[in-house]
Amino acid sequence: MNDSPGWASPGSSPSDGERPGTDGGAQQPAAPAQPEQPAQPTGGPKWSAEQPPPGQWSSPGTTPETPQAQPQPTTGWGQQPGTPQAGQYGSQYGYPGGPGQWGRPAAAKPGVIPLRPLGLGEILDGAVATMRTHWRSVLPITLVVATVVQIISVIVQKFMLDDITFAADPDAGPEEVFDSLGSTLGASAVIQFIQALGTIVVTAMLTMVFSRAVLGQQSSVSGAWREARPQLLRLIGLTLLLALGAVLLGAVLILPGALTDNVGLVILGVFVWVPLLIWLGITFSLASPALMLEKSSVLKAFARSSKLVKNTWWRICGITILTTLIAFFISAMIVAPFQILSLLVFSGGLDALEDGSGMNNWGALIAPAIGLIIAQTIVMPFQSGVTVLLYVDQRIRREGLDLELARAAGLENYGTTGG
């Protein structure tokens, strides 16, 4: 049984409470007899002469007002007699074609997703549909941020790595090797920090774009920035807390073995650290949209994410891993030609790559950066969209958010029983 409010398990009819003579529903008034319809033949004196037409059975003592069409198994999510019409019960399940053929009912779709629990394909399609439909908002955000990040990254690599002596050089002494490694790590840390800030800004703004796309509303770049800006510092704090927690957890598990030169203890620490990182990453994966859309604090966002992910960890983990793999392959296909161009044209070939002499010229740095700009412009909104739609899906499943979204989209009577 789902723990979401307003959900019924398959096999129970949401309209059971409306049958006459029960406490949960109102008695239906008897309709006046229609003289134009001939009386049906009866099989004995106990049968009434007033019988409903074939296929339109109703409760005893009532006459159906209008004929109901028989469900068509081949026309989508149908409706069985006695079950509510599509949209009357929000997230209720119903029959698609006949007894034993369970599935999702038809649902309102004011925006990029139907307002009911989502499947994997609907989540991925919703992310792509938002990118396609609202590209005037999505494209400038990701393109500008990705371009700024890559320009800064190229400049940092050029001027911080110019004097590096590569460890592969046989003539390099220990001090030169350590200086080279220190410069490399420093440059990488600066680049990663810049990319993290860019990702935070993109995530904040795209969350607002996707939240409006769910309702079928347009969002401008300036509007997304105006809505995201009040929560931006909190989102930065949330990201830094996640990174700090990962580092501290690794230090606690790995540092004792490293300090005691115990290789086995180090390996054990790594084997414990990596699964814990994955578990915590998935558990808090919905903290960012919770922070932005609920206007909550950092700690409340962590608590909300943990609550929404609870008992569905494996499902969210699978969708997240699949999304990451899709994003990786898309990025690889885009960036690879630019890296090959950089290697063959600007880096001086394999020999220059081996001794590192051709890695720091402008052409060798700019060509891959162009590929990364294109890849990030496509991949970042896709990943952000999947995260936001996962958050919406979990709230629909647990809290009946579909009814609130329908009202926000202007569907006033969505989720209420008909008269």
Short mmCIF file of C-alpha atoms in Angstrom, two decimals:
data_model
loop_
_atom_site.label_atom_id
_atom_site.label_comp_id
_atom_site.label_asym_id
_atom_site.label_seq_id
_atom_site.Cartn_x
_atom_site.Cartn_y
_atom_site.Cartn_z
CA MET A 1 0.00 0.00 0.00
CA ASN A 2 1.40 3.39 -1.00
CA ASP A 3 1.88 5.84 1.82
CA SER A 4 0.74 8.75 -0.30
CA PRO A 5 -2.41 10.58 0.79
CA GLY A 6 -5.38 10.03 -1.49
CA TRP A 7 -4.17 6.82 -3.11
CA ALA A 8 -6.17 3.62 -3.31
CA SER A 9 -4.78 0.15 -3.81
CA PRO A 10 -5.68 -1.71 -7.03
CA GLY A 11 -8.95 -3.57 -6.62
CA SER A 12 -10.71 -0.96 -4.53
CA SER A 13 -13.05 1.40 -6.32
CA PRO A 14 -12.71 5.07 -5.33
CA SER A 15 -16.47 5.40 -5.85
CA ASP A 16 -17.40 2.75 -3.29
CA GLY A 17 -18.12 5.49 -0.78
CA GLU A 18 -20.75 6.99 -3.10
CA ARG A 19 -23.05 3.98 -3.27
CA PRO A 20 -26.53 4.57 -1.88
CA GLY A 21 -27.16 3.27 1.61
CA THR A 22 -23.55 3.70 2.78
CA ASP A 23 -22.24 6.24 5.23
CA GLY A 24 -19.59 7.64 2.91
CA GLY A 25 -21.80 8.85 0.05
CA ALA A 26 -25.00 10.74 -0.57
CA GLN A 27 -28.20 9.03 -1.69
CA GLN A 28 -28.83 9.63 -5.39
CA PRO A 29 -32.32 11.08 -6.13
CA ALA A 30 -34.54 8.84 -8.24
CA ALA A 31 -35.08 10.21 -11.72
CA PRO A 32 -38.66 10.45 -13.00
CA ALA A 33 -39.85 7.65 -15.24
CA GLN A 34 -39.46 8.32 -18.93
CA PRO A 35 -42.73 7.53 -20.73
CA GLU A 36 -41.14 7.40 -24.16
CA GLN A 37 -39.20 4.24 -23.31
CA PRO A 38 -41.24 1.01 -23.48
CA ALA A 39 -41.36 -1.18 -20.38
CA GLN A 40 -38.99 -4.08 -20.44
CA PRO A 41 -40.44 -7.60 -20.27
CA THR A 42 -40.12 -9.15 -16.83
CA GLY A 43 -39.48 -12.72 -15.89
CA GLY A 44 -41.93 -12.79 -12.95
CA PRO A 45 -44.17 -10.66 -10.75
CA LYS A 46 -41.22 -9.68 -8.51
CA TRP A 47 -39.45 -7.76 -11.28
CA SER A 48 -40.22 -4.11 -11.86
CA ALA A 49 -41.49 -2.97 -15.21
CA GLU A 50 -39.01 -0.10 -15.12
CA GLN A 51 -35.66 -1.51 -16.24
CA PRO A 52 -32.63 0.47 -17.43
CA PRO A 53 -31.46 0.04 -21.02
CA PRO A 54 -28.85 -2.68 -21.66
CA GLY A 55 -25.31 -1.78 -20.60
CA GLN A 56 -26.36 1.15 -18.35
CA TRP A 57 -26.93 -0.50 -14.98
CA SER A 58 -27.12 1.70 -11.94
CA SER A 59 -28.02 1.41 -8.30
CA PRO A 60 -31.52 0.00 -7.55
CA GLY A 61 -34.19 2.65 -7.60
CA THR A 62 -32.29 5.05 -9.88
CA THR A 63 -32.36 5.67 -13.59
CA PRO A 64 -29.19 6.73 -15.39
CA GLU A 65 -29.38 10.21 -16.76
CA THR A 66 -27.16 9.78 -19.82
CA PRO A 67 -25.84 6.71 -21.59
CA GLN A 68 -22.24 5.81 -20.84
CA ALA A 69 -19.95 4.65 -23.59
CA GLN A 70 -18.36 1.25 -23.15
CA PRO A 71 -14.60 1.33 -22.42
CA GLN A 72 -12.35 0.87 -25.42
CA PRO A 73 -9.19 -1.13 -24.60
CA THR A 74 -7.30 0.24 -27.59
CA THR A 75 -7.87 3.96 -27.07
CA GLY A 76 -5.65 4.57 -24.05
CA TRP A 77 -6.49 4.66 -20.38
CA GLY A 78 -10.22 3.87 -20.37
CA GLN A 79 -12.83 4.03 -17.70
CA GLN A 80 -14.94 1.21 -16.27
CA PRO A 81 -18.56 1.90 -15.27
CA GLY A 82 -18.74 2.99 -11.65
CA THR A 83 -15.19 4.42 -11.55
CA PRO A 84 -14.52 8.18 -11.48
CA GLN A 85 -13.82 10.04 -14.68
CA ALA A 86 -10.23 10.93 -15.53
CA GLY A 87 -8.97 13.69 -13.30
CA GLN A 88 -11.67 13.40 -10.65
CA TYR A 89 -9.47 11.66 -8.11
CA GLY A 90 -6.11 13.14 -8.96
CA SER A 91 -3.61 10.33 -8.54
CA GLN A 92 -6.07 7.41 -8.47
CA TYR A 93 -5.40 4.30 -10.45
CA GLY A 94 -8.12 2.75 -12.61
CA TYR A 95 -8.83 0.18 -15.30
CA PRO A 96 -7.41 0.88 -18.75
CA GLY A 97 -9.47 -1.67 -20.66
CA GLY A 98 -11.11 -4.26 -18.44
CA PRO A 99 -10.84 -6.24 -15.22
CA GLY A 100 -7.26 -7.24 -14.48
CA GLN A 101 -5.77 -4.59 -16.82
CA TRP A 102 -4.47 -2.06 -14.35
CA GLY A 103 -2.55 1.05 -15.20
CA ARG A 104 -2.39 4.84 -14.91
CA PRO A 105 -5.53 6.80 -15.76
CA ALA A 106 -5.64 9.75 -18.08
CA ALA A 107 -4.36 12.84 -16.28
CA ALA A 108 -4.23 16.54 -16.95
CA LYS A 109 -1.03 17.73 -18.60
CA PRO A 110 -0.82 21.50 -18.41
CA GLY A 111 2.93 21.47 -18.93
CA VAL A 112 5.72 19.03 -19.77
CA ILE A 113 4.52 16.16 -17.54
CA PRO A 114 1.15 14.61 -16.72
CA LEU A 115 -0.05 15.36 -13.20
CA ARG A 116 0.27 11.86 -11.76
CA PRO A 117 3.14 9.61 -10.64
CA LEU A 118 5.76 9.52 -13.38
CA GLY A 119 7.57 6.64 -15.01
CA LEU A 120 11.21 6.70 -16.04
CA GLY A 121 10.39 7.57 -19.66
CA GLU A 122 8.13 10.43 -18.61
CA ILE A 123 10.83 11.92 -16.38
CA LEU A 124 13.46 11.79 -19.13
CA ASP A 125 10.98 13.01 -21.74
CA GLY A 126 9.88 15.86 -19.47
CA ALA A 127 13.47 17.06 -19.10
CA VAL A 128 14.04 16.97 -22.87
CA ALA A 129 10.64 18.54 -23.60
CA THR A 130 11.46 21.47 -21.33
CA MET A 131 14.79 22.00 -23.07
CA ARG A 132 13.03 21.92 -26.45
CA THR A 133 9.95 23.99 -25.57
CA HIS A 134 11.59 26.55 -23.28
CA TRP A 135 14.93 26.81 -25.07
CA ARG A 136 14.79 30.62 -25.04
CA SER A 137 15.20 30.46 -21.26
CA VAL A 138 17.28 27.30 -20.88
CA LEU A 139 19.86 27.88 -23.63
CA PRO A 140 21.05 31.38 -22.58
CA ILE A 141 21.46 30.33 -18.94
CA THR A 142 23.59 27.27 -19.63
CA LEU A 143 25.47 28.75 -22.58
CA VAL A 144 26.54 31.91 -20.75
CA VAL A 145 27.54 30.10 -17.55
CA ALA A 146 29.41 27.33 -19.43
CA THR A 147 31.26 29.92 -21.55
CA VAL A 148 32.33 31.98 -18.54
CA VAL A 149 33.47 28.88 -16.66
CA GLN A 150 35.53 27.58 -19.59
CA ILE A 151 37.15 30.95 -20.31
CA ILE A 152 38.31 31.21 -16.70
CA SER A 153 39.44 27.58 -16.75
CA VAL A 154 41.54 28.11 -19.91
CA ILE A 155 43.20 31.20 -18.42
CA VAL A 156 43.97 29.37 -15.16
CA GLN A 157 45.46 26.39 -17.00
CA LYS A 158 47.57 28.62 -19.24
CA PHE A 159 49.17 30.76 -16.56
CA MET A 160 49.31 28.31 -13.66
CA LEU A 161 50.68 25.38 -15.62
CA ASP A 162 53.16 27.24 -17.83
CA ASP A 163 56.19 26.48 -15.69
CA ILE A 164 55.30 22.90 -14.72
CA THR A 165 58.05 20.31 -14.93
CA PHE A 166 56.31 17.04 -15.67
CA ALA A 167 57.03 14.01 -13.55
CA ALA A 168 57.61 11.95 -16.70
CA ASP A 169 60.81 13.93 -17.37
CA PRO A 170 63.69 11.62 -16.35
CA ASP A 171 65.90 14.60 -15.48
CA ALA A 172 63.41 16.08 -13.03
CA GLY A 173 64.44 16.02 -9.37
CA PRO A 174 62.17 15.34 -6.39
CA GLU A 175 61.60 19.03 -5.69
CA GLU A 176 60.62 19.70 -9.30
CA VAL A 177 58.25 16.73 -9.30
CA PHE A 178 56.55 17.92 -6.09
CA ASP A 179 56.32 21.49 -7.43
CA SER A 180 54.76 20.14 -10.62
CA LEU A 181 52.22 18.05 -8.73
CA GLY A 182 51.42 20.95 -6.40
CA SER A 183 50.82 23.31 -9.32
CA THR A 184 48.65 20.72 -11.04
CA LEU A 185 46.56 20.10 -7.94
CA GLY A 186 46.24 23.84 -7.29
CA ALA A 187 45.09 24.54 -10.83
CA SER A 188 42.63 21.62 -10.68
CA ALA A 189 41.20 22.86 -7.38
CA VAL A 190 40.66 26.36 -8.78
CA ILE A 191 39.02 24.98 -11.93
CA GLN A 192 36.77 22.64 -9.96
CA PHE A 193 35.74 25.47 -7.66
CA ILE A 194 34.82 27.68 -10.63
CA GLN A 195 32.87 24.88 -12.26
CA ALA A 196 31.06 24.16 -8.99
CA LEU A 197 29.98 27.81 -8.71
CA GLY A 198 28.78 27.77 -12.30
CA THR A 199 26.84 24.57 -11.71
CA ILE A 200 25.19 26.09 -8.62
CA VAL A 201 24.03 29.15 -10.57
CA VAL A 202 22.70 26.99 -13.41
CA THR A 203 20.95 24.63 -11.01
CA ALA A 204 19.28 27.50 -9.14
CA MET A 205 17.95 29.20 -12.27
CA LEU A 206 16.97 26.04 -14.13
CA THR A 207 15.03 24.79 -11.10
CA MET A 208 12.76 27.81 -11.47
CA VAL A 209 12.42 27.30 -15.23
CA PHE A 210 11.47 23.63 -14.81
CA SER A 211 9.03 24.37 -11.98
CA ARG A 212 7.14 26.73 -14.28
CA ALA A 213 7.37 24.32 -17.21
CA VAL A 214 5.50 21.73 -15.14
CA LEU A 215 2.59 24.20 -14.98
CA GLY A 216 2.84 25.08 -18.67
CA GLN A 217 4.11 28.59 -17.90
CA GLN A 218 6.91 30.43 -19.65
CA SER A 219 9.90 31.75 -17.70
CA SER A 220 12.37 34.39 -18.79
CA VAL A 221 16.05 34.48 -17.89
CA SER A 222 15.57 37.60 -15.79
CA GLY A 223 12.54 36.08 -14.08
CA ALA A 224 14.43 32.88 -13.26
CA TRP A 225 17.31 34.88 -11.81
CA ARG A 226 14.94 37.06 -9.79
CA GLU A 227 13.26 33.98 -8.27
CA ALA A 228 16.49 32.06 -7.66
CA ARG A 229 18.62 34.88 -6.23
CA PRO A 230 17.16 34.90 -2.66
CA GLN A 231 18.09 31.23 -2.21
CA LEU A 232 21.44 31.31 -4.01
CA LEU A 233 23.63 31.76 -0.92
CA ARG A 234 21.81 28.92 0.82
CA LEU A 235 22.34 26.71 -2.22
CA ILE A 236 26.06 27.53 -2.12
CA GLY A 237 26.10 26.63 1.57
CA LEU A 238 24.28 23.37 0.87
CA THR A 239 26.80 22.43 -1.83
CA LEU A 240 29.77 23.31 0.37
CA LEU A 241 28.34 21.27 3.25
CA LEU A 242 27.98 18.25 0.96
CA ALA A 243 31.57 18.61 -0.25
CA LEU A 244 32.91 19.17 3.26
CA GLY A 245 31.01 16.16 4.56
CA ALA A 246 32.46 13.95 1.82
CA VAL A 247 36.01 15.11 2.60
CA LEU A 248 35.63 14.68 6.36
CA LEU A 249 34.13 11.23 5.92
CA GLY A 250 37.07 10.23 3.74
CA ALA A 251 39.54 11.63 6.24
CA VAL A 252 37.99 9.67 9.10
CA LEU A 253 38.03 6.40 7.16
CA ILE A 254 41.29 6.66 5.18
CA LEU A 255 43.60 8.89 7.21
CA PRO A 256 44.29 6.40 10.05
CA GLY A 257 45.61 3.81 7.59
CA ALA A 258 47.67 6.44 5.75
CA LEU A 259 49.26 7.75 8.94
CA THR A 260 50.18 4.26 10.11
CA ASP A 261 51.38 3.12 6.65
CA ASN A 262 48.83 0.31 6.79
CA VAL A 263 47.88 -0.36 3.16
CA GLY A 264 45.17 -2.84 4.11
CA LEU A 265 43.51 -0.29 6.38
CA VAL A 266 43.63 2.30 3.61
CA ILE A 267 42.01 -0.07 1.15
CA LEU A 268 39.33 -0.98 3.70
CA GLY A 269 38.67 2.71 4.32
CA VAL A 270 38.25 3.35 0.60
CA PHE A 271 35.86 0.40 0.23
CA VAL A 272 33.73 1.78 3.08
CA TRP A 273 33.99 5.42 1.97
CA VAL A 274 32.80 5.01 -1.63
CA PRO A 275 29.50 3.19 -0.83
CA LEU A 276 28.77 5.69 1.95
CA LEU A 277 29.34 8.57 -0.49
CA ILE A 278 26.93 7.01 -2.98
CA TRP A 279 24.31 6.37 -0.29
CA LEU A 280 24.54 9.91 1.11
CA GLY A 281 24.61 11.41 -2.40
CA ILE A 282 21.34 9.72 -3.37
CA THR A 283 19.72 10.39 0.02
CA PHE A 284 20.39 14.14 -0.32
CA SER A 285 19.99 14.32 -4.10
CA LEU A 286 16.63 16.13 -3.82
CA ALA A 287 17.87 18.70 -1.31
CA SER A 288 18.62 21.29 -4.00
CA PRO A 289 15.09 21.47 -5.52
CA ALA A 290 13.60 21.26 -2.02
CA LEU A 291 15.71 24.24 -0.96
CA MET A 292 14.81 26.31 -4.04
CA LEU A 293 11.11 25.49 -4.43
CA GLU A 294 10.12 25.33 -0.76
CA LYS A 295 12.24 28.34 0.21
CA SER A 296 13.57 26.35 3.15
CA SER A 297 16.82 26.44 5.09
CA VAL A 298 19.80 24.20 4.35
CA LEU A 299 19.14 21.76 7.19
CA LYS A 300 15.43 21.54 6.37
CA ALA A 301 16.31 20.84 2.74
CA PHE A 302 18.51 17.92 3.80
CA ALA A 303 15.68 16.59 5.99
CA ARG A 304 13.13 16.97 3.19
CA SER A 305 15.32 15.13 0.71
CA SER A 306 15.89 12.29 3.16
CA LYS A 307 12.15 12.00 3.76
CA LEU A 308 11.26 12.02 0.05
CA VAL A 309 13.92 9.45 -0.85
CA LYS A 310 13.03 7.11 2.02
CA ASN A 311 11.85 3.66 0.84
CA THR A 312 12.52 4.60 -2.82
CA TRP A 313 16.31 4.87 -2.61
CA TRP A 314 17.01 2.19 -5.22
CA ARG A 315 14.59 3.65 -7.75
CA ILE A 316 16.07 7.14 -7.43
CA CYS A 317 19.59 5.69 -7.50
CA GLY A 318 18.85 3.80 -10.72
CA ILE A 319 17.36 6.86 -12.44
CA THR A 320 20.27 9.03 -11.27
CA ILE A 321 22.89 6.55 -12.52
CA LEU A 322 21.10 6.20 -15.87
CA THR A 323 20.93 9.98 -16.23
CA THR A 324 24.63 10.29 -15.41
CA LEU A 325 25.54 7.65 -17.99
CA ILE A 326 23.44 9.34 -20.67
CA ALA A 327 25.04 12.70 -19.87
CA PHE A 328 28.52 11.13 -19.93
CA PHE A 329 28.07 9.55 -23.35
CA ILE A 330 26.58 12.74 -24.80
CA SER A 331 29.50 14.78 -23.44
CA ALA A 332 32.06 12.26 -24.68
CA MET A 333 30.63 12.24 -28.21
CA ILE A 334 30.72 16.05 -28.34
CA VAL A 335 34.09 16.66 -26.68
CA ALA A 336 36.05 13.80 -28.34
CA PRO A 337 36.33 15.41 -31.83
CA PHE A 338 37.61 18.66 -30.28
CA GLN A 339 40.17 16.76 -28.20
CA ILE A 340 41.38 14.89 -31.28
CA LEU A 341 41.63 18.21 -33.14
CA SER A 342 43.62 19.67 -30.24
CA LEU A 343 45.97 16.69 -30.19
CA LEU A 344 46.64 16.50 -33.92
CA VAL A 345 46.66 20.18 -34.84
CA PHE A 346 47.72 22.21 -31.81
CA SER A 347 49.58 19.85 -29.44
CA GLY A 348 52.22 18.61 -31.84
CA GLY A 349 51.14 14.96 -31.90
CA LEU A 350 51.76 12.04 -29.55
CA ASP A 351 55.40 12.92 -28.89
CA ALA A 352 54.50 16.37 -27.58
CA LEU A 353 51.70 14.86 -25.55
CA GLU A 354 54.10 12.40 -23.93
CA ASP A 355 56.56 15.02 -22.69
CA GLY A 356 53.85 17.60 -22.03
CA SER A 357 55.42 20.28 -24.21
CA GLY A 358 52.32 20.87 -26.35
CA MET A 359 49.62 20.90 -23.71
CA ASN A 360 49.79 24.55 -22.69
CA ASN A 361 49.56 26.44 -25.96
CA TRP A 362 46.40 28.42 -26.55
CA GLY A 363 45.07 26.23 -29.35
CA ALA A 364 45.44 23.03 -27.33
CA LEU A 365 43.47 24.60 -24.45
CA ILE A 366 40.78 26.42 -26.44
CA ALA A 367 39.71 23.54 -28.72
CA PRO A 368 38.60 21.18 -25.91
CA ALA A 369 37.03 24.14 -24.08
CA ILE A 370 34.74 24.78 -27.06
CA GLY A 371 33.65 21.15 -26.97
CA LEU A 372 33.00 21.40 -23.23
CA ILE A 373 30.89 24.54 -23.68
CA ILE A 374 28.66 22.76 -26.20
CA ALA A 375 28.44 19.62 -24.06
CA GLN A 376 27.63 21.46 -20.84
CA THR A 377 25.02 23.59 -22.59
CA ILE A 378 23.16 20.37 -23.42
CA VAL A 379 23.97 18.17 -20.42
CA MET A 380 23.48 20.57 -17.50
CA PRO A 381 19.79 21.33 -18.17
CA PHE A 382 19.09 17.65 -18.81
CA GLN A 383 20.53 16.57 -15.46
CA SER A 384 18.96 19.48 -13.57
CA GLY A 385 15.60 18.73 -15.17
CA VAL A 386 15.67 15.08 -14.16
CA THR A 387 16.44 16.05 -10.56
CA VAL A 388 13.60 18.58 -10.41
CA LEU A 389 11.12 16.13 -11.97
CA LEU A 390 12.20 13.40 -9.55
CA TYR A 391 11.44 15.80 -6.71
CA VAL A 392 8.01 16.60 -8.19
CA ASP A 393 7.32 12.90 -8.76
CA GLN A 394 8.16 11.99 -5.18
CA ARG A 395 5.93 14.74 -3.81
CA ILE A 396 3.08 13.61 -6.06
CA ARG A 397 3.47 10.05 -4.79
CA ARG A 398 3.75 10.95 -1.11
CA GLU A 399 1.88 14.23 -0.67
CA GLY A 400 -0.64 14.52 -3.53
CA LEU A 401 1.21 17.46 -5.07
CA ASP A 402 -0.58 16.83 -8.39
CA LEU A 403 -3.77 18.38 -6.99
CA GLU A 404 -1.93 21.49 -5.85
CA LEU A 405 -0.14 21.77 -9.20
CA ALA A 406 -3.44 21.40 -11.05
CA ARG A 407 -4.97 24.25 -9.08
CA ALA A 408 -1.86 26.36 -9.69
CA ALA A 409 -2.24 25.65 -13.41
CA GLY A 410 -5.87 26.84 -13.33
CA LEU A 411 -7.66 23.48 -13.18
CA GLU A 412 -9.95 24.38 -10.30
CA ASN A 413 -12.04 21.18 -10.15
CA TYR A 414 -9.18 18.75 -10.73
CA GLY A 415 -9.25 15.91 -8.20
CA THR A 416 -12.80 16.52 -6.94
CA THR A 417 -15.68 14.13 -7.41
CA GLY A 418 -18.36 15.01 -9.85
CA GLY A 419 -21.86 15.83 -8.80
#
